[in-house]
Amino acid sequence: MTKSLYAIGGGQMVEAIIRASLENQAISAESTHVVDVSPERVRYLAETYHITTSREFQPELLKNADLILLGVRPQDDWEQITKQIGSSGQKKPLISIIAGVTIEQLEDALEVADYPVARIIPNTLTDTGFGVSGAALNAAANQEDVDEFLNSFGKVDYIPEEQIDIYTGYAIAGPNYVYNFYLALTNSGVLGGLSRKQANKIALENLQGAAKMLEITGKHPYELLDINNSAGGVGITAQHELDASDFAAGIQNAVLAAIKRTTELGKGE
């Protein structure tokens, strides 16, 4: 069932969500309204997606919405905006994508008892159908009210809120780690003597193929490494160099740093 959407904040993530949701017909252009302070941004969104846009939040328009998407930055005045939502007299499900801001903080700002709140951490792979968004619901929220919309821009994992920061640093920042690995791998191919075009093509094939092998075989990566690494051969030689490097620790430290930064943002740091 198509939902009407009122989005506050028109940044890149909100745009990606709207683009995928429109493509999958979870929302319609005619019943989608986006608010953003930037005149260039509202003009671009209106011209590109044929949706209604404005530069000022109008709480009275919430009565026309099935869902409210709160997509401002953590450093913006989200508390005042949330208070206005609460005082609007509407109790439309509020979906927040503000990194680090908890359900309890949102409930306190709403100043309304039993207001349905969903806190989600959307994945940036919205256009691919891949990627998993983490979603936590408060006691007043009904999963059925938000599920179709959330699934329209990727897969959804409903999780306890205490896992949200972990989810952000690991799952949501996940494409960053893959892009960096891809870049390092393609550069190594060029360093070894391949053209950039060849290196890019081979790296992408290996990434996609290896991921598919993990999926279809259900084997542990060590089992697949054993298949690829014959005694005294090329694969095990490369494996030795990886084992001796900071490769694994670098990824793990990056994830832990990202989780820590998510928590800091929620505290306004």
PDB file of C-alpha atoms in Angstrom:
ATOM      1  CA  MET A   1       0.000   0.000   0.000  1.00  0.00           C
ATOM      2  CA  THR A   2       1.411   3.360  -1.057  1.00  0.00           C
ATOM      3  CA  LYS A   3       2.131   5.709   1.841  1.00  0.00           C
ATOM      4  CA  SER A   4       2.144   9.495   1.942  1.00  0.00           C
ATOM      5  CA  LEU A   5       5.422  10.863   3.301  1.00  0.00           C
ATOM      6  CA  TYR A   6       6.461  14.110   4.970  1.00  0.00           C
ATOM      7  CA  ALA A   7      10.257  14.331   5.179  1.00  0.00           C
ATOM      8  CA  ILE A   8      12.112  16.926   7.219  1.00  0.00           C
ATOM      9  CA  GLY A   9      15.601  17.312   5.798  1.00  0.00           C
ATOM     10  CA  GLY A  10      16.427  16.758   2.158  1.00  0.00           C
ATOM     11  CA  GLY A  11      20.028  15.553   2.280  1.00  0.00           C
ATOM     12  CA  GLN A  12      21.679  12.742   0.341  1.00  0.00           C
ATOM     13  CA  MET A  13      20.325   9.936   2.535  1.00  0.00           C
ATOM     14  CA  VAL A  14      16.742  11.195   2.449  1.00  0.00           C
ATOM     15  CA  GLU A  15      17.035  11.582  -1.317  1.00  0.00           C
ATOM     16  CA  ALA A  16      18.304   8.011  -1.674  1.00  0.00           C
ATOM     17  CA  ILE A  17      15.421   6.713   0.433  1.00  0.00           C
ATOM     18  CA  ILE A  18      12.852   8.664  -1.558  1.00  0.00           C
ATOM     19  CA  ARG A  19      14.349   7.628  -4.891  1.00  0.00           C
ATOM     20  CA  ALA A  20      14.206   3.918  -4.033  1.00  0.00           C
ATOM     21  CA  SER A  21      10.775   4.179  -2.378  1.00  0.00           C
ATOM     22  CA  LEU A  22       9.341   5.919  -5.439  1.00  0.00           C
ATOM     23  CA  GLU A  23      10.912   3.294  -7.704  1.00  0.00           C
ATOM     24  CA  ASN A  24       9.357   0.505  -5.624  1.00  0.00           C
ATOM     25  CA  GLN A  25       6.013   2.341  -5.349  1.00  0.00           C
ATOM     26  CA  ALA A  26       6.013   2.421  -1.549  1.00  0.00           C
ATOM     27  CA  ILE A  27       5.341   6.153  -1.848  1.00  0.00           C
ATOM     28  CA  SER A  28       4.056   8.351  -4.659  1.00  0.00           C
ATOM     29  CA  ALA A  29       5.437  11.653  -5.904  1.00  0.00           C
ATOM     30  CA  GLU A  30       2.023  13.278  -5.522  1.00  0.00           C
ATOM     31  CA  SER A  31       1.889  12.547  -1.779  1.00  0.00           C
ATOM     32  CA  THR A  32       5.538  13.174  -0.868  1.00  0.00           C
ATOM     33  CA  HIS A  33       6.619  16.452   0.731  1.00  0.00           C
ATOM     34  CA  VAL A  34      10.228  17.335   1.627  1.00  0.00           C
ATOM     35  CA  VAL A  35      11.404  20.259   3.740  1.00  0.00           C
ATOM     36  CA  ASP A  36      14.942  21.602   3.499  1.00  0.00           C
ATOM     37  CA  VAL A  37      16.470  24.980   4.343  1.00  0.00           C
ATOM     38  CA  SER A  38      18.516  25.115   1.128  1.00  0.00           C
ATOM     39  CA  PRO A  39      16.712  26.765  -1.814  1.00  0.00           C
ATOM     40  CA  GLU A  40      18.980  24.927  -4.253  1.00  0.00           C
ATOM     41  CA  ARG A  41      18.179  21.606  -2.598  1.00  0.00           C
ATOM     42  CA  VAL A  42      14.392  21.999  -2.613  1.00  0.00           C
ATOM     43  CA  ARG A  43      14.510  23.127  -6.241  1.00  0.00           C
ATOM     44  CA  TYR A  44      16.612  20.133  -7.222  1.00  0.00           C
ATOM     45  CA  LEU A  45      14.401  17.615  -5.389  1.00  0.00           C
ATOM     46  CA  ALA A  46      11.212  19.074  -6.868  1.00  0.00           C
ATOM     47  CA  GLU A  47      12.590  19.095 -10.417  1.00  0.00           C
ATOM     48  CA  THR A  48      14.181  15.646 -10.194  1.00  0.00           C
ATOM     49  CA  TYR A  49      11.450  13.670  -8.434  1.00  0.00           C
ATOM     50  CA  HIS A  50       8.365  15.836  -9.080  1.00  0.00           C
ATOM     51  CA  ILE A  51       7.558  15.957  -5.381  1.00  0.00           C
ATOM     52  CA  THR A  52       6.344  18.875  -3.273  1.00  0.00           C
ATOM     53  CA  THR A  53       9.070  20.763  -1.453  1.00  0.00           C
ATOM     54  CA  SER A  54       9.334  23.727   0.877  1.00  0.00           C
ATOM     55  CA  ARG A  55      11.954  25.525   2.955  1.00  0.00           C
ATOM     56  CA  GLU A  56       9.914  25.767   6.160  1.00  0.00           C
ATOM     57  CA  PHE A  57       8.478  23.033   8.334  1.00  0.00           C
ATOM     58  CA  GLN A  58       4.689  23.294   8.431  1.00  0.00           C
ATOM     59  CA  PRO A  59       3.332  21.060  11.228  1.00  0.00           C
ATOM     60  CA  GLU A  60      -0.240  21.517  10.023  1.00  0.00           C
ATOM     61  CA  LEU A  61       0.622  19.509   6.892  1.00  0.00           C
ATOM     62  CA  LEU A  62       1.397  16.425   8.946  1.00  0.00           C
ATOM     63  CA  LYS A  63      -2.297  15.570   8.904  1.00  0.00           C
ATOM     64  CA  ASN A  64      -1.859  14.607   5.233  1.00  0.00           C
ATOM     65  CA  ALA A  65       1.022  12.218   5.927  1.00  0.00           C
ATOM     66  CA  ASP A  66       1.016   8.524   6.787  1.00  0.00           C
ATOM     67  CA  LEU A  67       4.680   8.654   7.802  1.00  0.00           C
ATOM     68  CA  ILE A  68       7.069  11.346   9.011  1.00  0.00           C
ATOM     69  CA  LEU A  69      10.745  10.976   8.115  1.00  0.00           C
ATOM     70  CA  LEU A  70      13.117  12.977  10.307  1.00  0.00           C
ATOM     71  CA  GLY A  71      16.330  13.313   8.326  1.00  0.00           C
ATOM     72  CA  VAL A  72      18.149  16.326   9.729  1.00  0.00           C
ATOM     73  CA  ARG A  73      21.757  16.170  10.950  1.00  0.00           C
ATOM     74  CA  PRO A  74      22.625  15.391  14.588  1.00  0.00           C
ATOM     75  CA  GLN A  75      24.058  18.895  14.977  1.00  0.00           C
ATOM     76  CA  ASP A  76      20.859  20.557  13.740  1.00  0.00           C
ATOM     77  CA  ASP A  77      18.047  21.648  16.069  1.00  0.00           C
ATOM     78  CA  TRP A  78      16.290  18.298  15.883  1.00  0.00           C
ATOM     79  CA  GLU A  79      14.864  18.721  19.401  1.00  0.00           C
ATOM     80  CA  GLN A  80      12.845  21.794  18.469  1.00  0.00           C
ATOM     81  CA  ILE A  81      11.632  20.164  15.272  1.00  0.00           C
ATOM     82  CA  THR A  82      10.617  17.027  17.161  1.00  0.00           C
ATOM     83  CA  LYS A  83       8.792  19.126  19.753  1.00  0.00           C
ATOM     84  CA  GLN A  84       6.785  20.756  16.955  1.00  0.00           C
ATOM     85  CA  ILE A  85       5.904  17.312  15.608  1.00  0.00           C
ATOM     86  CA  GLY A  86       4.657  16.291  19.040  1.00  0.00           C
ATOM     87  CA  SER A  87       2.596  19.443  19.501  1.00  0.00           C
ATOM     88  CA  SER A  88       1.016  19.140  16.039  1.00  0.00           C
ATOM     89  CA  GLY A  89      -1.823  17.019  17.406  1.00  0.00           C
ATOM     90  CA  GLN A  90      -0.942  14.193  15.012  1.00  0.00           C
ATOM     91  CA  LYS A  91       0.460  10.808  15.995  1.00  0.00           C
ATOM     92  CA  LYS A  92       1.790   9.699  12.661  1.00  0.00           C
ATOM     93  CA  PRO A  93       4.710   7.244  12.943  1.00  0.00           C
ATOM     94  CA  LEU A  94       7.969   9.158  13.258  1.00  0.00           C
ATOM     95  CA  ILE A  95      10.935   7.533  11.520  1.00  0.00           C
ATOM     96  CA  SER A  96      14.253   9.045  12.560  1.00  0.00           C
ATOM     97  CA  ILE A  97      17.527   8.540  10.704  1.00  0.00           C
ATOM     98  CA  ILE A  98      19.493  10.905  12.964  1.00  0.00           C
ATOM     99  CA  ALA A  99      22.727   9.144  13.874  1.00  0.00           C
ATOM    100  CA  GLY A 100      23.306   8.764  17.602  1.00  0.00           C
ATOM    101  CA  VAL A 101      19.963  10.208  18.753  1.00  0.00           C
ATOM    102  CA  THR A 102      18.103   7.639  20.857  1.00  0.00           C
ATOM    103  CA  ILE A 103      14.422   6.763  20.971  1.00  0.00           C
ATOM    104  CA  GLU A 104      14.316   8.068  24.541  1.00  0.00           C
ATOM    105  CA  GLN A 105      15.722  11.414  23.407  1.00  0.00           C
ATOM    106  CA  LEU A 106      13.124  11.600  20.663  1.00  0.00           C
ATOM    107  CA  GLU A 107      10.309  10.673  23.047  1.00  0.00           C
ATOM    108  CA  ASP A 108      11.440  13.347  25.518  1.00  0.00           C
ATOM    109  CA  ALA A 109      11.508  15.950  22.749  1.00  0.00           C
ATOM    110  CA  LEU A 110       8.060  14.940  21.465  1.00  0.00           C
ATOM    111  CA  GLU A 111       6.553  15.537  24.936  1.00  0.00           C
ATOM    112  CA  VAL A 112       3.639  13.268  23.992  1.00  0.00           C
ATOM    113  CA  ALA A 113       2.876   9.942  25.626  1.00  0.00           C
ATOM    114  CA  ASP A 114       2.755   6.797  23.482  1.00  0.00           C
ATOM    115  CA  TYR A 115       3.955   8.462  20.294  1.00  0.00           C
ATOM    116  CA  PRO A 116       5.080   5.811  17.749  1.00  0.00           C
ATOM    117  CA  VAL A 117       8.793   6.155  17.009  1.00  0.00           C
ATOM    118  CA  ALA A 118      11.054   4.116  14.758  1.00  0.00           C
ATOM    119  CA  ARG A 119      14.773   4.766  14.844  1.00  0.00           C
ATOM    120  CA  ILE A 120      16.485   3.465  11.732  1.00  0.00           C
ATOM    121  CA  ILE A 121      19.999   3.428  10.386  1.00  0.00           C
ATOM    122  CA  PRO A 122      19.570   3.223   6.603  1.00  0.00           C
ATOM    123  CA  ASN A 123      22.148   1.607   4.356  1.00  0.00           C
ATOM    124  CA  THR A 124      23.486   3.695   1.476  1.00  0.00           C
ATOM    125  CA  LEU A 125      23.017   0.813  -0.988  1.00  0.00           C
ATOM    126  CA  THR A 126      19.394   1.853  -1.488  1.00  0.00           C
ATOM    127  CA  ASP A 127      19.450   1.674  -5.298  1.00  0.00           C
ATOM    128  CA  THR A 128      20.862  -1.859  -5.443  1.00  0.00           C
ATOM    129  CA  GLY A 129      18.377  -3.856  -3.385  1.00  0.00           C
ATOM    130  CA  PHE A 130      21.296  -4.937  -1.212  1.00  0.00           C
ATOM    131  CA  GLY A 131      22.291  -3.693   2.212  1.00  0.00           C
ATOM    132  CA  VAL A 132      20.440  -3.978   5.484  1.00  0.00           C
ATOM    133  CA  SER A 133      18.993  -1.119   7.497  1.00  0.00           C
ATOM    134  CA  GLY A 134      18.839  -1.506  11.264  1.00  0.00           C
ATOM    135  CA  ALA A 135      15.505  -0.518  12.823  1.00  0.00           C
ATOM    136  CA  ALA A 136      14.468  -0.185  16.464  1.00  0.00           C
ATOM    137  CA  LEU A 137      10.859   0.516  17.466  1.00  0.00           C
ATOM    138  CA  ASN A 138       9.472   1.931  20.673  1.00  0.00           C
ATOM    139  CA  ALA A 139       6.565   0.291  22.492  1.00  0.00           C
ATOM    140  CA  ALA A 140       3.986   2.488  20.747  1.00  0.00           C
ATOM    141  CA  ALA A 141       5.203   1.747  17.208  1.00  0.00           C
ATOM    142  CA  ASN A 142       3.599  -0.896  15.022  1.00  0.00           C
ATOM    143  CA  GLN A 143       5.980  -2.714  12.695  1.00  0.00           C
ATOM    144  CA  GLU A 144       3.249  -3.148  10.089  1.00  0.00           C
ATOM    145  CA  ASP A 145       2.925   0.635   9.744  1.00  0.00           C
ATOM    146  CA  VAL A 146       6.544   1.098   8.659  1.00  0.00           C
ATOM    147  CA  ASP A 147       7.651  -2.268   7.295  1.00  0.00           C
ATOM    148  CA  GLU A 148       6.681  -1.852   3.639  1.00  0.00           C
ATOM    149  CA  PHE A 149       8.274   1.592   3.482  1.00  0.00           C
ATOM    150  CA  LEU A 150      11.503   0.463   5.165  1.00  0.00           C
ATOM    151  CA  ASN A 151      11.786  -2.571   2.899  1.00  0.00           C
ATOM    152  CA  SER A 152      11.378  -0.406  -0.188  1.00  0.00           C
ATOM    153  CA  PHE A 153      14.946   0.899   0.076  1.00  0.00           C
ATOM    154  CA  GLY A 154      16.734  -2.313   1.095  1.00  0.00           C
ATOM    155  CA  LYS A 155      16.358  -5.073   3.624  1.00  0.00           C
ATOM    156  CA  VAL A 156      15.464  -4.423   7.274  1.00  0.00           C
ATOM    157  CA  ASP A 157      16.752  -5.992  10.448  1.00  0.00           C
ATOM    158  CA  TYR A 158      14.615  -5.160  13.503  1.00  0.00           C
ATOM    159  CA  ILE A 159      17.068  -5.008  16.380  1.00  0.00           C
ATOM    160  CA  PRO A 160      17.282  -3.910  20.023  1.00  0.00           C
ATOM    161  CA  GLU A 161      18.175  -0.236  20.191  1.00  0.00           C
ATOM    162  CA  GLU A 162      21.377  -0.959  22.105  1.00  0.00           C
ATOM    163  CA  GLN A 163      22.733  -2.487  18.889  1.00  0.00           C
ATOM    164  CA  ILE A 164      22.049   0.602  16.776  1.00  0.00           C
ATOM    165  CA  ASP A 165      25.464   2.240  17.212  1.00  0.00           C
ATOM    166  CA  ILE A 166      27.179  -1.065  16.471  1.00  0.00           C
ATOM    167  CA  TYR A 167      24.984  -1.461  13.411  1.00  0.00           C
ATOM    168  CA  THR A 168      25.900   2.020  12.225  1.00  0.00           C
ATOM    169  CA  GLY A 169      29.648   1.566  12.520  1.00  0.00           C
ATOM    170  CA  TYR A 170      29.647  -1.953  11.089  1.00  0.00           C
ATOM    171  CA  ALA A 171      26.727  -2.530   8.733  1.00  0.00           C
ATOM    172  CA  ILE A 172      25.919   0.964   7.537  1.00  0.00           C
ATOM    173  CA  ALA A 173      29.516   2.073   7.109  1.00  0.00           C
ATOM    174  CA  GLY A 174      30.161  -1.342   5.546  1.00  0.00           C
ATOM    175  CA  PRO A 175      30.301  -0.154   1.916  1.00  0.00           C
ATOM    176  CA  ASN A 176      33.206   2.118   2.911  1.00  0.00           C
ATOM    177  CA  TYR A 177      35.301  -0.897   3.855  1.00  0.00           C
ATOM    178  CA  VAL A 178      34.442  -2.676   0.608  1.00  0.00           C
ATOM    179  CA  TYR A 179      35.184   0.394  -1.530  1.00  0.00           C
ATOM    180  CA  ASN A 180      38.560   0.777   0.156  1.00  0.00           C
ATOM    181  CA  PHE A 181      39.384  -2.890  -0.392  1.00  0.00           C
ATOM    182  CA  TYR A 182      38.323  -2.622  -4.033  1.00  0.00           C
ATOM    183  CA  LEU A 183      40.525   0.436  -4.522  1.00  0.00           C
ATOM    184  CA  ALA A 184      43.519  -1.237  -2.880  1.00  0.00           C
ATOM    185  CA  LEU A 185      43.001  -4.377  -4.975  1.00  0.00           C
ATOM    186  CA  THR A 186      42.701  -2.521  -8.268  1.00  0.00           C
ATOM    187  CA  ASN A 187      45.763  -0.422  -7.472  1.00  0.00           C
ATOM    188  CA  SER A 188      47.728  -3.605  -6.807  1.00  0.00           C
ATOM    189  CA  GLY A 189      46.699  -4.937 -10.193  1.00  0.00           C
ATOM    190  CA  VAL A 190      47.940  -1.772 -11.883  1.00  0.00           C
ATOM    191  CA  LEU A 191      51.126  -1.941  -9.810  1.00  0.00           C
ATOM    192  CA  GLY A 192      51.626  -5.501 -11.055  1.00  0.00           C
ATOM    193  CA  GLY A 193      51.323  -4.408 -14.678  1.00  0.00           C
ATOM    194  CA  LEU A 194      47.649  -4.609 -15.645  1.00  0.00           C
ATOM    195  CA  SER A 195      45.780  -1.709 -17.178  1.00  0.00           C
ATOM    196  CA  ARG A 196      43.329   0.160 -14.937  1.00  0.00           C
ATOM    197  CA  LYS A 197      40.431  -1.156 -17.030  1.00  0.00           C
ATOM    198  CA  GLN A 198      41.626  -4.769 -16.621  1.00  0.00           C
ATOM    199  CA  ALA A 199      42.266  -4.371 -12.886  1.00  0.00           C
ATOM    200  CA  ASN A 200      38.867  -2.814 -12.248  1.00  0.00           C
ATOM    201  CA  LYS A 201      37.019  -5.535 -14.166  1.00  0.00           C
ATOM    202  CA  ILE A 202      38.864  -8.416 -12.503  1.00  0.00           C
ATOM    203  CA  ALA A 203      38.508  -6.965  -8.982  1.00  0.00           C
ATOM    204  CA  LEU A 204      34.770  -6.446  -9.418  1.00  0.00           C
ATOM    205  CA  GLU A 205      34.330  -9.992 -10.733  1.00  0.00           C
ATOM    206  CA  ASN A 206      36.268 -11.395  -7.785  1.00  0.00           C
ATOM    207  CA  LEU A 207      34.302  -9.354  -5.250  1.00  0.00           C
ATOM    208  CA  GLN A 208      30.959 -10.414  -6.678  1.00  0.00           C
ATOM    209  CA  GLY A 209      32.021 -14.012  -7.228  1.00  0.00           C
ATOM    210  CA  ALA A 210      33.575 -14.484  -3.798  1.00  0.00           C
ATOM    211  CA  ALA A 211      30.502 -13.018  -2.106  1.00  0.00           C
ATOM    212  CA  LYS A 212      28.297 -15.376  -4.120  1.00  0.00           C
ATOM    213  CA  MET A 213      30.478 -18.346  -3.144  1.00  0.00           C
ATOM    214  CA  LEU A 214      30.045 -17.500   0.524  1.00  0.00           C
ATOM    215  CA  GLU A 215      26.292 -17.256   0.004  1.00  0.00           C
ATOM    216  CA  ILE A 216      25.646 -20.372  -2.079  1.00  0.00           C
ATOM    217  CA  THR A 217      28.082 -22.754  -0.365  1.00  0.00           C
ATOM    218  CA  GLY A 218      27.486 -21.692   3.228  1.00  0.00           C
ATOM    219  CA  LYS A 219      31.122 -22.577   3.854  1.00  0.00           C
ATOM    220  CA  HIS A 220      33.356 -20.819   6.346  1.00  0.00           C
ATOM    221  CA  PRO A 221      35.856 -18.468   4.644  1.00  0.00           C
ATOM    222  CA  TYR A 222      38.706 -20.647   5.926  1.00  0.00           C
ATOM    223  CA  GLU A 223      37.241 -23.590   3.985  1.00  0.00           C
ATOM    224  CA  LEU A 224      37.112 -21.538   0.796  1.00  0.00           C
ATOM    225  CA  LEU A 225      40.658 -20.315   1.413  1.00  0.00           C
ATOM    226  CA  ASP A 226      41.780 -23.935   1.656  1.00  0.00           C
ATOM    227  CA  ILE A 227      40.308 -24.562  -1.795  1.00  0.00           C
ATOM    228  CA  ASN A 228      42.200 -21.580  -3.210  1.00  0.00           C
ATOM    229  CA  ASN A 229      45.513 -22.162  -1.411  1.00  0.00           C
ATOM    230  CA  SER A 230      47.489 -25.179  -2.597  1.00  0.00           C
ATOM    231  CA  ALA A 231      50.702 -26.231  -0.824  1.00  0.00           C
ATOM    232  CA  GLY A 232      53.574 -23.898  -1.651  1.00  0.00           C
ATOM    233  CA  GLY A 233      51.454 -22.134  -4.244  1.00  0.00           C
ATOM    234  CA  VAL A 234      50.522 -18.629  -5.248  1.00  0.00           C
ATOM    235  CA  GLY A 235      47.434 -18.298  -3.032  1.00  0.00           C
ATOM    236  CA  ILE A 236      49.118 -19.354   0.203  1.00  0.00           C
ATOM    237  CA  THR A 237      52.040 -17.017  -0.545  1.00  0.00           C
ATOM    238  CA  ALA A 238      49.648 -14.114  -0.842  1.00  0.00           C
ATOM    239  CA  GLN A 239      47.846 -15.303   2.301  1.00  0.00           C
ATOM    240  CA  HIS A 240      51.125 -15.263   4.228  1.00  0.00           C
ATOM    241  CA  GLU A 241      51.662 -11.602   3.349  1.00  0.00           C
ATOM    242  CA  LEU A 242      48.122 -10.692   4.394  1.00  0.00           C
ATOM    243  CA  ASP A 243      48.522 -12.551   7.691  1.00  0.00           C
ATOM    244  CA  ALA A 244      51.765 -10.690   8.377  1.00  0.00           C
ATOM    245  CA  SER A 245      50.190  -7.292   7.634  1.00  0.00           C
ATOM    246  CA  ASP A 246      47.806  -5.021   9.557  1.00  0.00           C
ATOM    247  CA  PHE A 247      45.029  -5.795   7.072  1.00  0.00           C
ATOM    248  CA  ALA A 248      42.587  -7.470   9.486  1.00  0.00           C
ATOM    249  CA  ALA A 249      43.400  -5.152  12.390  1.00  0.00           C
ATOM    250  CA  GLY A 250      42.950  -2.106  10.152  1.00  0.00           C
ATOM    251  CA  ILE A 251      39.412  -3.118   9.229  1.00  0.00           C
ATOM    252  CA  GLN A 252      38.533  -4.018  12.818  1.00  0.00           C
ATOM    253  CA  ASN A 253      39.959  -0.749  14.170  1.00  0.00           C
ATOM    254  CA  ALA A 254      38.025   1.207  11.534  1.00  0.00           C
ATOM    255  CA  VAL A 255      34.758  -0.475  12.569  1.00  0.00           C
ATOM    256  CA  LEU A 256      35.366   0.177  16.270  1.00  0.00           C
ATOM    257  CA  ALA A 257      36.264   3.816  15.557  1.00  0.00           C
ATOM    258  CA  ALA A 258      33.075   4.227  13.514  1.00  0.00           C
ATOM    259  CA  ILE A 259      30.975   2.766  16.336  1.00  0.00           C
ATOM    260  CA  LYS A 260      32.637   5.122  18.831  1.00  0.00           C
ATOM    261  CA  ARG A 261      32.007   8.134  16.577  1.00  0.00           C
ATOM    262  CA  THR A 262      28.326   7.208  16.250  1.00  0.00           C
ATOM    263  CA  THR A 263      27.949   7.296  20.036  1.00  0.00           C
ATOM    264  CA  GLU A 264      29.794  10.638  20.203  1.00  0.00           C
ATOM    265  CA  LEU A 265      27.453  12.185  17.635  1.00  0.00           C
ATOM    266  CA  GLY A 266      24.459  11.186  19.726  1.00  0.00           C
ATOM    267  CA  LYS A 267      25.988  13.078  22.650  1.00  0.00           C
ATOM    268  CA  GLY A 268      26.557  16.167  20.522  1.00  0.00           C
ATOM    269  CA  GLU A 269      30.323  15.813  20.522  1.00  0.00           C
TER     270      GLU A 269
END
